[in-house]
PDB file of C-alpha atoms and ligand atoms in Angstrom:
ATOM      1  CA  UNK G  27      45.892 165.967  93.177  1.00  0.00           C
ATOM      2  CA  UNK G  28      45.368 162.555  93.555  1.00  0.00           C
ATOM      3  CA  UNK G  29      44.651 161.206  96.940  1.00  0.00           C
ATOM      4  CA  UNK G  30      44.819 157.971  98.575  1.00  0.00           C
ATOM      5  CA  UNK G  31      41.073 156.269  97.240  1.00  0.00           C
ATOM      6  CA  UNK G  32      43.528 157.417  94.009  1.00  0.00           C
ATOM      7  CA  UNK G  33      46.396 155.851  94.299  1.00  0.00           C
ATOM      8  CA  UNK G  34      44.737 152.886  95.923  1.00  0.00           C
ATOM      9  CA  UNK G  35      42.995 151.913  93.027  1.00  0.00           C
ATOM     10  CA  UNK G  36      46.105 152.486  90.910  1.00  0.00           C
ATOM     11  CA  UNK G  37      47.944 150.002  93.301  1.00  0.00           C
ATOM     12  CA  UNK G  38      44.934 147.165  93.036  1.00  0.00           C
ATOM     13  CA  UNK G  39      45.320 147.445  89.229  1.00  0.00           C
ATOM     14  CA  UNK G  40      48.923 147.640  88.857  1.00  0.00           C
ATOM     15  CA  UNK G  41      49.852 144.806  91.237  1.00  0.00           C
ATOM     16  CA  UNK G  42      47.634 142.414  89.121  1.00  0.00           C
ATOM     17  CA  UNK G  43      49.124 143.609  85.585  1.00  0.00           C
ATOM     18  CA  UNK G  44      53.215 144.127  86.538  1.00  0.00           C
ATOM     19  CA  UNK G  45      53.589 141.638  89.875  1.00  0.00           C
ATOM     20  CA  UNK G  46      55.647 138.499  89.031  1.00  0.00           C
ATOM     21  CA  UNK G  47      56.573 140.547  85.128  1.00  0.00           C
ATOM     22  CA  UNK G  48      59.622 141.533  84.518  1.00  0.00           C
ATOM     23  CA  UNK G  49      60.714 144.785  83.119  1.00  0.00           C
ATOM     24  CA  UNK G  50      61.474 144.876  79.475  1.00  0.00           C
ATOM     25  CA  UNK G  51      62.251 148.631  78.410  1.00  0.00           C
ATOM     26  CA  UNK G  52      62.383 151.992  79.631  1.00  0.00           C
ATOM     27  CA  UNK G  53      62.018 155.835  77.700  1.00  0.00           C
ATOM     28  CA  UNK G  54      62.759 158.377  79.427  1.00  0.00           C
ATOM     29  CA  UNK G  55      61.018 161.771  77.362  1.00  0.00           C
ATOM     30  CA  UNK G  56      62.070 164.232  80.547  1.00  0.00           C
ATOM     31  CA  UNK G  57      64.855 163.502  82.538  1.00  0.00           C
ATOM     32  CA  UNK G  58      63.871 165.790  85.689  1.00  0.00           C
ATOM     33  CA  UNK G  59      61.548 163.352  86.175  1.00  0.00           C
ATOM     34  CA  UNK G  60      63.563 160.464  87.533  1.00  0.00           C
ATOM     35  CA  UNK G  61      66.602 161.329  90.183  1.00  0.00           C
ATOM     36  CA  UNK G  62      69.703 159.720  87.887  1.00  0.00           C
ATOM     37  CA  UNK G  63      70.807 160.187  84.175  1.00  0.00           C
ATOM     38  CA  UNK G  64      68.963 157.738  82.291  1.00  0.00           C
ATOM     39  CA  UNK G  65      71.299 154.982  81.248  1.00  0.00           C
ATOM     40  CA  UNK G  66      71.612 154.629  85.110  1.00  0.00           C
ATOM     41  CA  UNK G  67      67.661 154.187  85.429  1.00  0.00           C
ATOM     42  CA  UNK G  68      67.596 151.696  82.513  1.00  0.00           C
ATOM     43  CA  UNK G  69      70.571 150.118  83.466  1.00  0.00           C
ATOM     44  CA  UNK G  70      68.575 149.110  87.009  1.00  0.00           C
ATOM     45  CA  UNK G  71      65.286 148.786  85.567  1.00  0.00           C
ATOM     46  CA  UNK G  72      65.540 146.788  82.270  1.00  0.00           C
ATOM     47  CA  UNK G  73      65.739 143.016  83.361  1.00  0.00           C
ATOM     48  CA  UNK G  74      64.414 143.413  86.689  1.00  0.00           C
ATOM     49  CA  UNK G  75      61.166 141.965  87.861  1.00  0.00           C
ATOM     50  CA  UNK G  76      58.408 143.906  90.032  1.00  0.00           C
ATOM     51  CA  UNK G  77      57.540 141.729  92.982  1.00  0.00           C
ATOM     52  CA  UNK G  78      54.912 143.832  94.533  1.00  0.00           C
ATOM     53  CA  UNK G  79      52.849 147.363  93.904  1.00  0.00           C
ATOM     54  CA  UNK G  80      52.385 149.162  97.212  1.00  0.00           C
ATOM     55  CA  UNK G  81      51.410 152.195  98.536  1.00  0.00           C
ATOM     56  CA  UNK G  82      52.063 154.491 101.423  1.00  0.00           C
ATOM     57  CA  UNK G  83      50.119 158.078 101.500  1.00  0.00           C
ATOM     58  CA  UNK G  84      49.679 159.825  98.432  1.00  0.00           C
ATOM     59  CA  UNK G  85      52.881 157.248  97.186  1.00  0.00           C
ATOM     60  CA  UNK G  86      52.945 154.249  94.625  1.00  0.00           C
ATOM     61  CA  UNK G  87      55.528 151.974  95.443  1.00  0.00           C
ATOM     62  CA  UNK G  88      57.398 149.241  92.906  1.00  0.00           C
ATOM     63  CA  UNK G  89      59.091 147.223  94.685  1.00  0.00           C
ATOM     64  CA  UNK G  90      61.448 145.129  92.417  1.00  0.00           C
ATOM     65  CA  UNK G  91      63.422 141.996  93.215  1.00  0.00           C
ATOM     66  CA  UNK G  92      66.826 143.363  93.136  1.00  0.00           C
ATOM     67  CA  UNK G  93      65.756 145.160  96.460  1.00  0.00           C
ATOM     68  CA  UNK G  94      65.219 148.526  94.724  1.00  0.00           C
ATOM     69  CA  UNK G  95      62.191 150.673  94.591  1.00  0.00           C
ATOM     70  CA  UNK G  96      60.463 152.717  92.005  1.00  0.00           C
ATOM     71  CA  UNK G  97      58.756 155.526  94.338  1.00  0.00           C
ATOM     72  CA  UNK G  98      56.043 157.267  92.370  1.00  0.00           C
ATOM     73  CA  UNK G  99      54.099 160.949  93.298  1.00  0.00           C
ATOM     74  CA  UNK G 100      51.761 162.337  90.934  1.00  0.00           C
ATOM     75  CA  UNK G 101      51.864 165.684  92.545  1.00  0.00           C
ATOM     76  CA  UNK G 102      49.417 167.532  90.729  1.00  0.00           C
ATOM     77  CA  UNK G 103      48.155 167.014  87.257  1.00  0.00           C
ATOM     78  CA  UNK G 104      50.103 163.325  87.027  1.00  0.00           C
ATOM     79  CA  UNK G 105      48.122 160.065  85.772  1.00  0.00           C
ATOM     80  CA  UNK G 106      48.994 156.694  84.565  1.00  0.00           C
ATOM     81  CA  UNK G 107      48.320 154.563  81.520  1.00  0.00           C
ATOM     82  CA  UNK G 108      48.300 151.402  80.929  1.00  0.00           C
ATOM     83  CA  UNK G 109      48.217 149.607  77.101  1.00  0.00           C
ATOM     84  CA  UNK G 110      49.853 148.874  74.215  1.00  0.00           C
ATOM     85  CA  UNK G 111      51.749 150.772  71.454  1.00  0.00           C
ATOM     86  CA  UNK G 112      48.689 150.706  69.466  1.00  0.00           C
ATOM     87  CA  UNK G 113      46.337 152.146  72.063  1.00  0.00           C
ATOM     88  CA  UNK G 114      48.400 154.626  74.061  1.00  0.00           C
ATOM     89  CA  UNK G 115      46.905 157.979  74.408  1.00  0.00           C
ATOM     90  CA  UNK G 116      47.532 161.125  72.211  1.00  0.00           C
ATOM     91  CA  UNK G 117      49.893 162.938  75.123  1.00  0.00           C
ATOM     92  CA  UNK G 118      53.587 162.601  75.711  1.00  0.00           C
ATOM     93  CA  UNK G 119      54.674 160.885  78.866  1.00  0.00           C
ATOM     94  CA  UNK G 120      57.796 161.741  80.574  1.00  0.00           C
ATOM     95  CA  UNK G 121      58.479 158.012  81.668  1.00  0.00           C
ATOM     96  CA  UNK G 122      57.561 154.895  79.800  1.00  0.00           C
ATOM     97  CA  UNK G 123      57.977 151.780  81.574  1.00  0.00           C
ATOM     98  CA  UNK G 124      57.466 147.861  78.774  1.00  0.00           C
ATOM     99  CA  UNK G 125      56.309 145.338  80.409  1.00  0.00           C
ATOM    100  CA  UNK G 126      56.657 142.709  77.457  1.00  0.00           C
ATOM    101  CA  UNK G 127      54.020 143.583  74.610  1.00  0.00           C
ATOM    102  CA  UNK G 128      51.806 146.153  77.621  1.00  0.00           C
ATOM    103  CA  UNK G 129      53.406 149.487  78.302  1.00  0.00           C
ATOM    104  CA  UNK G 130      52.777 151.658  81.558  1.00  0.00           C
ATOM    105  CA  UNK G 131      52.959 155.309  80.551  1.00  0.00           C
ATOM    106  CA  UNK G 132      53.764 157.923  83.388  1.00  0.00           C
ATOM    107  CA  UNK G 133      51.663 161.241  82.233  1.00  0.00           C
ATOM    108  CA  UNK G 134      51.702 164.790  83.821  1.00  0.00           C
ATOM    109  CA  UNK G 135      54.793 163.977  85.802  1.00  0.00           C
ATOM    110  CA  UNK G 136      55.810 168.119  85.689  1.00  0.00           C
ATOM    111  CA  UNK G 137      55.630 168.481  89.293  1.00  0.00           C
ATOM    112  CA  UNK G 138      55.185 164.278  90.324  1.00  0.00           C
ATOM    113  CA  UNK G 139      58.593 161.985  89.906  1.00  0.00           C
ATOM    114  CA  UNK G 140      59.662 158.839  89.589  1.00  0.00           C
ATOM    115  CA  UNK G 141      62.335 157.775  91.496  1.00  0.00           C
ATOM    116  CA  UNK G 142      64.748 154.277  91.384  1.00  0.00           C
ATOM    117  CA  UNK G 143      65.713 153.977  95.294  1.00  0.00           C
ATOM    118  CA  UNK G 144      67.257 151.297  97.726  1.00  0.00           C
ATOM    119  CA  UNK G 145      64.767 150.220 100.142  1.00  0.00           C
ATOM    120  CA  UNK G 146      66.418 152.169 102.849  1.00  0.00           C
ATOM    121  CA  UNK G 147      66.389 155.402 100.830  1.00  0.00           C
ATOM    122  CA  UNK G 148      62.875 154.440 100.202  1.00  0.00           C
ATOM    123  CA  UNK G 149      62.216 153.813 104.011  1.00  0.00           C
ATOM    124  CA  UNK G 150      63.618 157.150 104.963  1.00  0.00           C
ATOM    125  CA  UNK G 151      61.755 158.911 102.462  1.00  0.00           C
ATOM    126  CA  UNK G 152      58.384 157.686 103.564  1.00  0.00           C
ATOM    127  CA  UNK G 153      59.544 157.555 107.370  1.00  0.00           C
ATOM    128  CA  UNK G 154      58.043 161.140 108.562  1.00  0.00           C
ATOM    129  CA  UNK G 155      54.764 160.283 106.795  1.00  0.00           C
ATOM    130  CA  UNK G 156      51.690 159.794 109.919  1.00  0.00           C
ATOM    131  CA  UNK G 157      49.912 156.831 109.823  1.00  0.00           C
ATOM    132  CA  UNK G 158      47.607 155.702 107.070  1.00  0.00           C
ATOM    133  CA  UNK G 159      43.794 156.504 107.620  1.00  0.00           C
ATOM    134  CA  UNK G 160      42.595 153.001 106.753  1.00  0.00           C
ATOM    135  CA  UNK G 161      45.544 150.918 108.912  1.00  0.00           C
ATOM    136  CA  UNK G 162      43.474 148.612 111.189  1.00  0.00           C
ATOM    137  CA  UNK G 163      45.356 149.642 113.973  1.00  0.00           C
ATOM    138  CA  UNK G 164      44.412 153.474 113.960  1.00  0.00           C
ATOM    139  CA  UNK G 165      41.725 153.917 116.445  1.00  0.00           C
ATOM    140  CA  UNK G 166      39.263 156.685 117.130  1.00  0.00           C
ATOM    141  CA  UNK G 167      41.326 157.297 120.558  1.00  0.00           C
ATOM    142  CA  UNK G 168      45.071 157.153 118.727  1.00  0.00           C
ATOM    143  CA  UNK G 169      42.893 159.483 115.826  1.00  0.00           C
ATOM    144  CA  UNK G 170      42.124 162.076 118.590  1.00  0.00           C
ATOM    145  CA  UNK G 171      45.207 161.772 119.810  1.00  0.00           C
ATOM    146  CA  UNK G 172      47.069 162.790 116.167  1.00  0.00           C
ATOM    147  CA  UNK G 173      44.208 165.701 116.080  1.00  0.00           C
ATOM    148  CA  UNK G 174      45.340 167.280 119.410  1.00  0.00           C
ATOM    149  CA  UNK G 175      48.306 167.767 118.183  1.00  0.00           C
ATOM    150  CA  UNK G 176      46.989 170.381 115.941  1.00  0.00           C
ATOM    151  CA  UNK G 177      45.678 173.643 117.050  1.00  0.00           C
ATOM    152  CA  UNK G 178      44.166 174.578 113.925  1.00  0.00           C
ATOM    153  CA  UNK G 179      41.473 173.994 111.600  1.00  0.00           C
ATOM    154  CA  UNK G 180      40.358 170.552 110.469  1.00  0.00           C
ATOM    155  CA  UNK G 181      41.249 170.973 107.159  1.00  0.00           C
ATOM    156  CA  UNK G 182      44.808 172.052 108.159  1.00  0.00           C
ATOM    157  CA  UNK G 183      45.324 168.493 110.325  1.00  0.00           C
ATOM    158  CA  UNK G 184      43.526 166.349 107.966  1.00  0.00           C
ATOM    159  CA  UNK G 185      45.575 167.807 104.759  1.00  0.00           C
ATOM    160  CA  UNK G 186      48.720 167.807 106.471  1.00  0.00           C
ATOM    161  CA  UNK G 187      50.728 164.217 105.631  1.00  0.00           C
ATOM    162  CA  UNK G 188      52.774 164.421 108.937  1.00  0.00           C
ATOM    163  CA  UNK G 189      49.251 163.706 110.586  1.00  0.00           C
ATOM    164  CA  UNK G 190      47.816 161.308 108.436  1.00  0.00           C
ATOM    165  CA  UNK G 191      48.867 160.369 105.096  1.00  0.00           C
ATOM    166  CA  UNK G 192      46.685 159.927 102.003  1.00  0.00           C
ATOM    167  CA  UNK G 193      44.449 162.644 102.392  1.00  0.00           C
ATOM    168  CA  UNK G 194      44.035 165.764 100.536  1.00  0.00           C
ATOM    169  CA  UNK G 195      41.984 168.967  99.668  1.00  0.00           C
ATOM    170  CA  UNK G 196      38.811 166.688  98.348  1.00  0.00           C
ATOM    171  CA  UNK G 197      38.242 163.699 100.892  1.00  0.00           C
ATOM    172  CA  UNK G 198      39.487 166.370 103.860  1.00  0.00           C
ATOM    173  CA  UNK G 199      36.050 168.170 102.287  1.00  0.00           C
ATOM    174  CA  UNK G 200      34.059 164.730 101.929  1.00  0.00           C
ATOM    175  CA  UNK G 201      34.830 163.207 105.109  1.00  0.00           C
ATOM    176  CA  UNK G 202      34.052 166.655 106.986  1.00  0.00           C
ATOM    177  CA  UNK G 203      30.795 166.894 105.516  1.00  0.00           C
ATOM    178  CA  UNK G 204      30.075 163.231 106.655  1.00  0.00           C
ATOM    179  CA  UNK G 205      30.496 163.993 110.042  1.00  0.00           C
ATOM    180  CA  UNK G 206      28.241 167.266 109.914  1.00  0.00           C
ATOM    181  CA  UNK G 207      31.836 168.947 110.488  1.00  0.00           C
ATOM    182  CA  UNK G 208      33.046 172.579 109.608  1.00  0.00           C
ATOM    183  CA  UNK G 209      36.503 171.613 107.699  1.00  0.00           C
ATOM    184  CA  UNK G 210      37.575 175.346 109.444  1.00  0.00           C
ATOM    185  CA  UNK G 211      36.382 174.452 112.729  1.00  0.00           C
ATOM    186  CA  UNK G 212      39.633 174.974 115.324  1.00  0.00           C
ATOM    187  CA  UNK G 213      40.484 171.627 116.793  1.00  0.00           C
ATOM    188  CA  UNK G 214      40.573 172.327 119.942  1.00  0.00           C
ATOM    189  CA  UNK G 215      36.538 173.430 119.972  1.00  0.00           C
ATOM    190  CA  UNK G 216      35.764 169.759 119.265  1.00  0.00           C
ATOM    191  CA  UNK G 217      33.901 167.318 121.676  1.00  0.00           C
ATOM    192  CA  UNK G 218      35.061 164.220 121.817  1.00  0.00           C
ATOM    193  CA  UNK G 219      31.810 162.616 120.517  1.00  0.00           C
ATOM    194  CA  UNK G 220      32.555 165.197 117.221  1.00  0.00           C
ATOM    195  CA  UNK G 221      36.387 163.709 117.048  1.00  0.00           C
ATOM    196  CA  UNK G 222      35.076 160.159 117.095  1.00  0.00           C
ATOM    197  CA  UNK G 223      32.393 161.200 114.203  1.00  0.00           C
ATOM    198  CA  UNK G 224      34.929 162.270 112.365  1.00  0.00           C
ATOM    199  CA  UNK G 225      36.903 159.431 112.633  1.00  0.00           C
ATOM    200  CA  UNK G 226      34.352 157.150 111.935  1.00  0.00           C
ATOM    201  CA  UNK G 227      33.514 159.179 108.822  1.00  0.00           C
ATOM    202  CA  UNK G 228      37.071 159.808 107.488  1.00  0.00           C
ATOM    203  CA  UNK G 229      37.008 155.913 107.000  1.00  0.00           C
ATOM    204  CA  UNK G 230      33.542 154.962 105.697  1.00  0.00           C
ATOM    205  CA  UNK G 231      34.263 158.251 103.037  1.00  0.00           C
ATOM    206  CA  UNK G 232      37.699 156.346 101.903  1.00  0.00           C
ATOM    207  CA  UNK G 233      36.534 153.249 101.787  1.00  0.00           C
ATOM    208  CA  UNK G 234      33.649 154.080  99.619  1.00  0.00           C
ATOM    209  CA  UNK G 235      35.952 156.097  97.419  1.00  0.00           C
ATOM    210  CA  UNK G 236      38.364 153.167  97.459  1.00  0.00           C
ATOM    211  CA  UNK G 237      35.425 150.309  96.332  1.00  0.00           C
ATOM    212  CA  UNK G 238      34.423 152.964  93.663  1.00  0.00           C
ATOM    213  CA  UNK G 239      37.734 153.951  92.231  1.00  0.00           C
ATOM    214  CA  UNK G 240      38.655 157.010  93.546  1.00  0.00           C
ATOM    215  CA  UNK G 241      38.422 160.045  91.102  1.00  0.00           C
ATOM    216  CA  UNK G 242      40.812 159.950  88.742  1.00  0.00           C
ATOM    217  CA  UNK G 243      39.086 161.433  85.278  1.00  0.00           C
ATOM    218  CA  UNK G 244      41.422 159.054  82.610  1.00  0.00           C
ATOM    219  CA  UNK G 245      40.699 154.898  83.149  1.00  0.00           C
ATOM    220  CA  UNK G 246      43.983 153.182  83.920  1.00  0.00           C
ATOM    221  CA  UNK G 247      43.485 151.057  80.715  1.00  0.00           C
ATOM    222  CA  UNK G 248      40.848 150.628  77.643  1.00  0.00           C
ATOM    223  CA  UNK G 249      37.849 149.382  79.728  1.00  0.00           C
ATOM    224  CA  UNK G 250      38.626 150.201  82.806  1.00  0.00           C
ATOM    225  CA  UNK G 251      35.125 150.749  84.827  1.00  0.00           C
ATOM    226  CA  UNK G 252      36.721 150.804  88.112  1.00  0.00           C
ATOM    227  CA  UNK G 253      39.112 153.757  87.889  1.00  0.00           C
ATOM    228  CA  UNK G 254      36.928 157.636  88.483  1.00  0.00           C
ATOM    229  CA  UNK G 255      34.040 155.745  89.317  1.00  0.00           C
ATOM    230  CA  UNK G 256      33.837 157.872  92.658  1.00  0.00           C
ATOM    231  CA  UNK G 257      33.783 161.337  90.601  1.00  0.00           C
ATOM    232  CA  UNK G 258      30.203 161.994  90.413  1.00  0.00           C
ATOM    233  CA  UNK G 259      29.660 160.587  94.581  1.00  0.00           C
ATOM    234  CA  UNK G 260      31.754 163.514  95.605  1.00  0.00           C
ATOM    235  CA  UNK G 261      29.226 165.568  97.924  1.00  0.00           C
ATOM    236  CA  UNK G 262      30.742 169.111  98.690  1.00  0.00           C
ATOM    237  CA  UNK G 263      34.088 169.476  97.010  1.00  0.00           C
ATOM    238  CA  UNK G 264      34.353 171.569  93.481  1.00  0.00           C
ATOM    239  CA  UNK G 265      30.027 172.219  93.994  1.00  0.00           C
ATOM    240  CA  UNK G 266      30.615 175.295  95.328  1.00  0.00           C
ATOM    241  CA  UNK G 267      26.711 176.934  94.408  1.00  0.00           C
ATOM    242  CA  UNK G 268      24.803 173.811  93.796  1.00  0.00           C
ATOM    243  CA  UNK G 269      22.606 172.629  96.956  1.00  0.00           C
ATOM    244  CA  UNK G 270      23.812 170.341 100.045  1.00  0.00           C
ATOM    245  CA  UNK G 271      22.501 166.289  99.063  1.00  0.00           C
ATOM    246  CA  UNK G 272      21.992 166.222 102.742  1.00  0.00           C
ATOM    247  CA  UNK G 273      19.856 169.520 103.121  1.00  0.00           C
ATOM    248  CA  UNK G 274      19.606 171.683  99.649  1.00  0.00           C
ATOM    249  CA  UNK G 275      21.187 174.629 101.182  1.00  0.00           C
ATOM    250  CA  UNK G 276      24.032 176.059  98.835  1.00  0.00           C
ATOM    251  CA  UNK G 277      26.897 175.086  98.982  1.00  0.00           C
ATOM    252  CA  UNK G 278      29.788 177.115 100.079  1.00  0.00           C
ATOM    253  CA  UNK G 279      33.657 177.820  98.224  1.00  0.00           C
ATOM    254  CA  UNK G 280      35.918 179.378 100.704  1.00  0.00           C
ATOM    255  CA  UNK G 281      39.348 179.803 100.629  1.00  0.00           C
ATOM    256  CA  UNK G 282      41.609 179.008 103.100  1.00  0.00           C
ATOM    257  CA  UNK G 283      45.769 179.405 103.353  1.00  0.00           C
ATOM    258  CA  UNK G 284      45.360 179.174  99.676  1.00  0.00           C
ATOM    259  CA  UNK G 285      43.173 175.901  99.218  1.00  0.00           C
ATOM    260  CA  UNK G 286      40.268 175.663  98.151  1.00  0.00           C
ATOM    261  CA  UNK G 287      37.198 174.925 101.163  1.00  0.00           C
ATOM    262  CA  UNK G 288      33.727 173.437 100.585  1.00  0.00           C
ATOM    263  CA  UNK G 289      30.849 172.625 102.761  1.00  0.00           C
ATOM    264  CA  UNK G 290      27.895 173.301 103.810  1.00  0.00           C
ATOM    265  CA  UNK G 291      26.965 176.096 106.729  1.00  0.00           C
ATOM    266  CA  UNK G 292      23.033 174.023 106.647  1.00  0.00           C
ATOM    267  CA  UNK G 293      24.640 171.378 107.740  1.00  0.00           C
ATOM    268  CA  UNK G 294      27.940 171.163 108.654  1.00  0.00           C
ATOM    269  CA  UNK G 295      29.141 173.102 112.270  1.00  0.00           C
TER     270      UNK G 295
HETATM  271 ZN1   ZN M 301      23.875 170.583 103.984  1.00  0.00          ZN
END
């Protein structure tokens, strides 16, 4: 599922192809997809111009200048293109969004939606989401602070959106193994010098992913060399077998509440 180096890049991309355009068509292939009948969607969206691309968490948000708010989650298997009729890609999308002759196409959206909100409907959507990893005003104290909450494992608190949102079962992996970490160590066996590690590592390991394009496998648009250029710089997560870049030892796939755990025991307590 995509996570927030993910979306991130999505947003950089998106807010300098749509911002300022306005919104020229709309299909609609799957209607469970959006959260009104479609003539209601198109009604809203066809005419309207996108004034800004955000994003909050794992969440993509169009903000358009009647007020409303296109809030997009991939959920799992979701992607976006970006391109013309000519050069669109040989999959159905469920939502197809013209931007005069361009056209963003909303793939995978089975379990991910689309929805056309007010900005307060928006806000209270988003408003039990913690705090974003990469806000300037999260420090390693308020970060320990969020963790003691949690009496669990790492990977629970890091995973968990009501914590901090953006994060998910492959940078909670990456960032763990940056710090030297166990993602199942219990919380409460931390020291602090560990918790500020981690901290310190859960924001160098997004920000690397973000420069690099997170790890999305389809570019955003014909040649796109930003988007999935983080896939092969993930160090633990789905190299379950192959040996630690840090210490050769092999790496380990665990399971744990029914997600998937990597890392390393050579290096990682
Ligand atoms: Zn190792």
């Amino acid at each position: 599922m995509p996570e927030l180096p993910e979306m991130e890049t999505y947003r950089r991309l998106l807010q300098q192809r749509l911002a300022g355009q306005a919104n020229t068509g709309v299909s609609i292939q799957r209607e469970k997809t959006i959260n009104m009948p479609a003539a209601a969607f198109e009604d809203q969206l066809i005419g309207n111009t996108f004034t800004a691309i955000e994003r909050r968490g794992k969440h993509v948000l169009f903000r358009l200048q009647s007020g409303s708010v296109l809030l997009l989650h991939l959920m799992l298997g979701g992607f976006l293109y970006w391109g013309t009729e000519e050069d669109k890609l040989e999959r159905t999308a469920q939502v197809t969004i013209s931007v005069g002759s361009h056209l963003l196409y909303f793939h995978g959206l089975r379990l991910g939606y689309l929805h056309l909100l007010s900005r307060e409907e928006a806000e209270h959507r988003l408003a039990a989401l913690g705090p974003e990893p990469l806000d300037p005003l999260l420090t390693a104290e308020s970060f320990a602070r969020l963790m003691q909450k949690k009496r669990g494992v790492l990977k629970a608190a890091l995973v968990d959106q009501h914590v901090l949102a953006g994060i998910g079962n492959c940078y909670a992996d990456e960032l763990c193994h940056h710090a030297g970490l166990l993602p199942l160590r219990r919380i409460p066996s931390l020291r602090p010098e560990e918790g500020t590690k981690l901290f310190h590592s859960m924001q160098a390991v997004l920000r690397d992913a973000v420069e690099r394009g997170g790890y999305m496998e389809t570019p955003l648009f014909r040649g796109d060399r930003l988007t999935g250029g983080y896939n092969d710089h993930c160090r633990v997560y789905d190299r379950g077998g192959e040996p630690c870049p840090r210490c050769g030892h092999a790496i380990t796939r665990d399971e744990w509440s029914s997600r998937k755990v990597f890392y390393c025991t050579g290096c990682q307590q």
